[in-house]
Amino acid sequence: MKAAEIRELSLEDLNAKLKDARAELFNLRFQMATSQLDNTARVKQVKKDIARILTEMRARELSA
């Protein structure tokens, strides 16, 4: 997910995306622990997406 796409989302959408990303990260970590994960780079992508979402949420909080 691109930063520009994140900026266009509403706060409710950001919260939903954050919840989904955290659930996906949990599942990826579980798959990695059980040696079922094929694409290990996906973990890094999801972590960065979470960071982008949290950064945008914080920026909106500070600007308000």
mmCIF file of N, CA and C in Angstrom:
data_model
loop_
_atom_site.group_PDB
_atom_site.id
_atom_site.type_symbol
_atom_site.label_atom_id
_atom_site.label_comp_id
_atom_site.label_asym_id
_atom_site.label_seq_id
_atom_site.Cartn_x
_atom_site.Cartn_y
_atom_site.Cartn_z
ATOM 1 N N MET A 1 0.837 -1.168 0.000
ATOM 2 C CA MET A 1 0.000 0.000 0.000
ATOM 3 C C MET A 1 0.893 1.247 0.000
ATOM 4 N N LYS A 2 0.588 2.158 -0.867
ATOM 5 C CA LYS A 2 1.366 3.380 -1.013
ATOM 6 C C LYS A 2 0.928 4.421 0.014
ATOM 7 N N ALA A 3 1.839 5.319 0.352
ATOM 8 C CA ALA A 3 1.527 6.381 1.310
ATOM 9 C C ALA A 3 0.433 7.294 0.773
ATOM 10 N N ALA A 4 0.431 7.547 -0.528
ATOM 11 C CA ALA A 4 -0.600 8.397 -1.131
ATOM 12 C C ALA A 4 -1.981 7.766 -0.977
ATOM 13 N N GLU A 5 -2.059 6.455 -1.103
ATOM 14 C CA GLU A 5 -3.334 5.760 -0.924
ATOM 15 C C GLU A 5 -3.814 5.870 0.522
ATOM 16 N N ILE A 6 -2.881 5.809 1.451
ATOM 17 C CA ILE A 6 -3.223 5.874 2.867
ATOM 18 C C ILE A 6 -3.763 7.254 3.216
ATOM 19 N N ARG A 7 -3.166 8.302 2.646
ATOM 20 C CA ARG A 7 -3.604 9.666 2.937
ATOM 21 C C ARG A 7 -5.035 9.925 2.491
ATOM 22 N N GLU A 8 -5.496 9.208 1.482
ATOM 23 C CA GLU A 8 -6.842 9.401 0.949
ATOM 24 C C GLU A 8 -7.920 8.722 1.790
ATOM 25 N N LEU A 9 -7.542 7.818 2.676
ATOM 26 C CA LEU A 9 -8.515 7.060 3.456
ATOM 27 C C LEU A 9 -9.033 7.872 4.634
ATOM 28 N N SER A 10 -10.256 7.559 5.040
ATOM 29 C CA SER A 10 -10.829 8.200 6.226
ATOM 30 C C SER A 10 -10.268 7.513 7.476
ATOM 31 N N LEU A 11 -10.539 8.110 8.624
ATOM 32 C CA LEU A 11 -10.027 7.557 9.874
ATOM 33 C C LEU A 11 -10.603 6.166 10.151
ATOM 34 N N GLU A 12 -11.867 5.973 9.828
ATOM 35 C CA GLU A 12 -12.488 4.658 10.031
ATOM 36 C C GLU A 12 -11.834 3.607 9.131
ATOM 37 N N ASP A 13 -11.544 4.004 7.880
ATOM 38 C CA ASP A 13 -10.886 3.087 6.955
ATOM 39 C C ASP A 13 -9.470 2.765 7.426
ATOM 40 N N LEU A 14 -8.780 3.769 7.974
ATOM 41 C CA LEU A 14 -7.426 3.542 8.495
ATOM 42 C C LEU A 14 -7.456 2.546 9.644
ATOM 43 N N ASN A 15 -8.421 2.704 10.530
ATOM 44 C CA ASN A 15 -8.535 1.765 11.648
ATOM 45 C C ASN A 15 -8.820 0.350 11.156
ATOM 46 N N ALA A 16 -9.662 0.220 10.148
ATOM 47 C CA ALA A 16 -9.973 -1.093 9.595
ATOM 48 C C ALA A 16 -8.749 -1.709 8.921
ATOM 49 N N LYS A 17 -8.028 -0.889 8.142
ATOM 50 C CA LYS A 17 -6.817 -1.383 7.475
ATOM 51 C C LYS A 17 -5.772 -1.805 8.501
ATOM 52 N N LEU A 18 -5.649 -1.027 9.587
ATOM 53 C CA LEU A 18 -4.681 -1.351 10.635
ATOM 54 C C LEU A 18 -5.026 -2.683 11.292
ATOM 55 N N LYS A 19 -6.294 -2.878 11.572
ATOM 56 C CA LYS A 19 -6.745 -4.133 12.182
ATOM 57 C C LYS A 19 -6.460 -5.314 11.259
ATOM 58 N N ASP A 20 -6.756 -5.151 9.974
ATOM 59 C CA ASP A 20 -6.505 -6.215 8.997
ATOM 60 C C ASP A 20 -5.015 -6.516 8.863
ATOM 61 N N ALA A 21 -4.205 -5.462 8.836
ATOM 62 C CA ALA A 21 -2.758 -5.649 8.667
ATOM 63 C C ALA A 21 -2.166 -6.356 9.878
ATOM 64 N N ARG A 22 -2.625 -5.994 11.059
ATOM 65 C CA ARG A 22 -2.112 -6.660 12.270
ATOM 66 C C ARG A 22 -2.526 -8.121 12.308
ATOM 67 N N ALA A 23 -3.737 -8.427 11.852
ATOM 68 C CA ALA A 23 -4.185 -9.818 11.796
ATOM 69 C C ALA A 23 -3.361 -10.600 10.772
ATOM 70 N N GLU A 24 -3.078 -9.964 9.633
ATOM 71 C CA GLU A 24 -2.266 -10.618 8.609
ATOM 72 C C GLU A 24 -0.858 -10.880 9.119
ATOM 73 N N LEU A 25 -0.291 -9.900 9.835
ATOM 74 C CA LEU A 25 1.053 -10.073 10.390
ATOM 75 C C LEU A 25 1.078 -11.225 11.381
ATOM 76 N N PHE A 26 0.050 -11.329 12.204
ATOM 77 C CA PHE A 26 -0.037 -12.443 13.146
ATOM 78 C C PHE A 26 -0.042 -13.776 12.414
ATOM 79 N N ASN A 27 -0.862 -13.860 11.359
ATOM 80 C CA ASN A 27 -0.953 -15.102 10.587
ATOM 81 C C ASN A 27 0.361 -15.426 9.890
ATOM 82 N N LEU A 28 1.037 -14.408 9.371
ATOM 83 C CA LEU A 28 2.320 -14.632 8.710
ATOM 84 C C LEU A 28 3.364 -15.132 9.695
ATOM 85 N N ARG A 29 3.381 -14.554 10.875
ATOM 86 C CA ARG A 29 4.333 -15.009 11.898
ATOM 87 C C ARG A 29 4.046 -16.443 12.309
ATOM 88 N N PHE A 30 2.765 -16.776 12.404
ATOM 89 C CA PHE A 30 2.382 -18.138 12.756
ATOM 90 C C PHE A 30 2.833 -19.109 11.665
ATOM 91 N N GLN A 31 2.637 -18.729 10.401
ATOM 92 C CA GLN A 31 3.063 -19.583 9.291
ATOM 93 C C GLN A 31 4.581 -19.730 9.269
ATOM 94 N N MET A 32 5.295 -18.638 9.600
ATOM 95 C CA MET A 32 6.749 -18.708 9.611
ATOM 96 C C MET A 32 7.241 -19.661 10.705
ATOM 97 N N ALA A 33 6.580 -19.635 11.844
ATOM 98 C CA ALA A 33 6.972 -20.487 12.961
ATOM 99 C C ALA A 33 6.739 -21.959 12.652
ATOM 100 N N THR A 34 5.736 -22.239 11.834
ATOM 101 C CA THR A 34 5.436 -23.629 11.490
ATOM 102 C C THR A 34 6.020 -24.038 10.146
ATOM 103 N N SER A 35 6.899 -23.191 9.602
ATOM 104 C CA SER A 35 7.593 -23.460 8.330
ATOM 105 C C SER A 35 6.640 -23.643 7.154
ATOM 106 N N GLN A 36 5.546 -22.897 7.133
ATOM 107 C CA GLN A 36 4.598 -22.972 6.033
ATOM 108 C C GLN A 36 4.625 -21.727 5.158
ATOM 109 N N LEU A 37 5.434 -20.738 5.535
ATOM 110 C CA LEU A 37 5.454 -19.470 4.822
ATOM 111 C C LEU A 37 6.398 -19.549 3.628
ATOM 112 N N ASP A 38 5.870 -19.232 2.445
ATOM 113 C CA ASP A 38 6.672 -19.267 1.229
ATOM 114 C C ASP A 38 7.330 -17.917 0.965
ATOM 115 N N ASN A 39 6.569 -16.842 1.098
ATOM 116 C CA ASN A 39 7.062 -15.509 0.776
ATOM 117 C C ASN A 39 7.392 -14.768 2.077
ATOM 118 N N THR A 40 8.623 -14.889 2.536
ATOM 119 C CA THR A 40 9.014 -14.260 3.790
ATOM 120 C C THR A 40 9.108 -12.742 3.672
ATOM 121 N N ALA A 41 9.246 -12.218 2.465
ATOM 122 C CA ALA A 41 9.312 -10.768 2.267
ATOM 123 C C ALA A 41 7.978 -10.104 2.587
ATOM 124 N N ARG A 42 6.909 -10.856 2.563
ATOM 125 C CA ARG A 42 5.585 -10.300 2.851
ATOM 126 C C ARG A 42 5.514 -9.768 4.285
ATOM 127 N N VAL A 43 6.243 -10.397 5.215
ATOM 128 C CA VAL A 43 6.260 -9.947 6.604
ATOM 129 C C VAL A 43 6.775 -8.513 6.674
ATOM 130 N N LYS A 44 7.846 -8.240 5.971
ATOM 131 C CA LYS A 44 8.437 -6.900 5.956
ATOM 132 C C LYS A 44 7.479 -5.883 5.336
ATOM 133 N N GLN A 45 6.791 -6.277 4.268
ATOM 134 C CA GLN A 45 5.834 -5.383 3.611
ATOM 135 C C GLN A 45 4.689 -5.025 4.551
ATOM 136 N N VAL A 46 4.181 -6.002 5.269
ATOM 137 C CA VAL A 46 3.055 -5.771 6.170
ATOM 138 C C VAL A 46 3.482 -4.871 7.327
ATOM 139 N N LYS A 47 4.690 -5.094 7.847
ATOM 140 C CA LYS A 47 5.195 -4.239 8.920
ATOM 141 C C LYS A 47 5.307 -2.782 8.456
ATOM 142 N N LYS A 48 5.783 -2.582 7.245
ATOM 143 C CA LYS A 48 5.904 -1.229 6.713
ATOM 144 C C LYS A 48 4.537 -0.601 6.497
ATOM 145 N N ASP A 49 3.565 -1.392 6.048
ATOM 146 C CA ASP A 49 2.207 -0.880 5.885
ATOM 147 C C ASP A 49 1.627 -0.433 7.222
ATOM 148 N N ILE A 50 1.864 -1.227 8.255
ATOM 149 C CA ILE A 50 1.385 -0.867 9.591
ATOM 150 C C ILE A 50 2.027 0.438 10.033
ATOM 151 N N ALA A 51 3.316 0.569 9.810
ATOM 152 C CA ALA A 51 4.020 1.795 10.194
ATOM 153 C C ALA A 51 3.491 3.003 9.425
ATOM 154 N N ARG A 52 3.214 2.833 8.149
ATOM 155 C CA ARG A 52 2.665 3.934 7.350
ATOM 156 C C ARG A 52 1.294 4.371 7.860
ATOM 157 N N ILE A 53 0.466 3.398 8.195
ATOM 158 C CA ILE A 53 -0.870 3.705 8.697
ATOM 159 C C ILE A 53 -0.772 4.438 10.031
ATOM 160 N N LEU A 54 0.073 3.944 10.928
ATOM 161 C CA LEU A 54 0.220 4.584 12.232
ATOM 162 C C LEU A 54 0.791 5.991 12.098
ATOM 163 N N THR A 55 1.708 6.183 11.169
ATOM 164 C CA THR A 55 2.291 7.501 10.940
ATOM 165 C C THR A 55 1.237 8.483 10.462
ATOM 166 N N GLU A 56 0.405 8.053 9.538
ATOM 167 C CA GLU A 56 -0.650 8.935 9.030
ATOM 168 C C GLU A 56 -1.671 9.249 10.125
ATOM 169 N N MET A 57 -2.009 8.276 10.937
ATOM 170 C CA MET A 57 -2.951 8.509 12.026
ATOM 171 C C MET A 57 -2.376 9.518 13.022
ATOM 172 N N ARG A 58 -1.106 9.398 13.306
ATOM 173 C CA ARG A 58 -0.451 10.324 14.243
ATOM 174 C C ARG A 58 -0.364 11.732 13.649
ATOM 175 N N ALA A 59 -0.080 11.837 12.373
ATOM 176 C CA ALA A 59 0.002 13.138 11.707
ATOM 177 C C ALA A 59 -1.356 13.840 11.760
ATOM 178 N N ARG A 60 -2.413 13.085 11.545
ATOM 179 C CA ARG A 60 -3.756 13.675 11.609
ATOM 180 C C ARG A 60 -4.094 14.104 13.031
ATOM 181 N N GLU A 61 -3.647 13.318 13.998
ATOM 182 C CA GLU A 61 -3.898 13.656 15.397
ATOM 183 C C GLU A 61 -3.184 14.955 15.772
ATOM 184 N N LEU A 62 -1.967 15.134 15.319
ATOM 185 C CA LEU A 62 -1.202 16.330 15.637
ATOM 186 C C LEU A 62 -1.739 17.567 14.921
ATOM 187 N N SER A 63 -2.256 17.394 13.723
ATOM 188 C CA SER A 63 -2.763 18.532 12.978
ATOM 189 C C SER A 63 -4.136 19.005 13.466
ATOM 190 N N ALA A 64 -4.830 18.155 14.188
ATOM 191 C CA ALA A 64 -6.174 18.509 14.674
ATOM 192 C C ALA A 64 -6.125 19.381 15.908
#
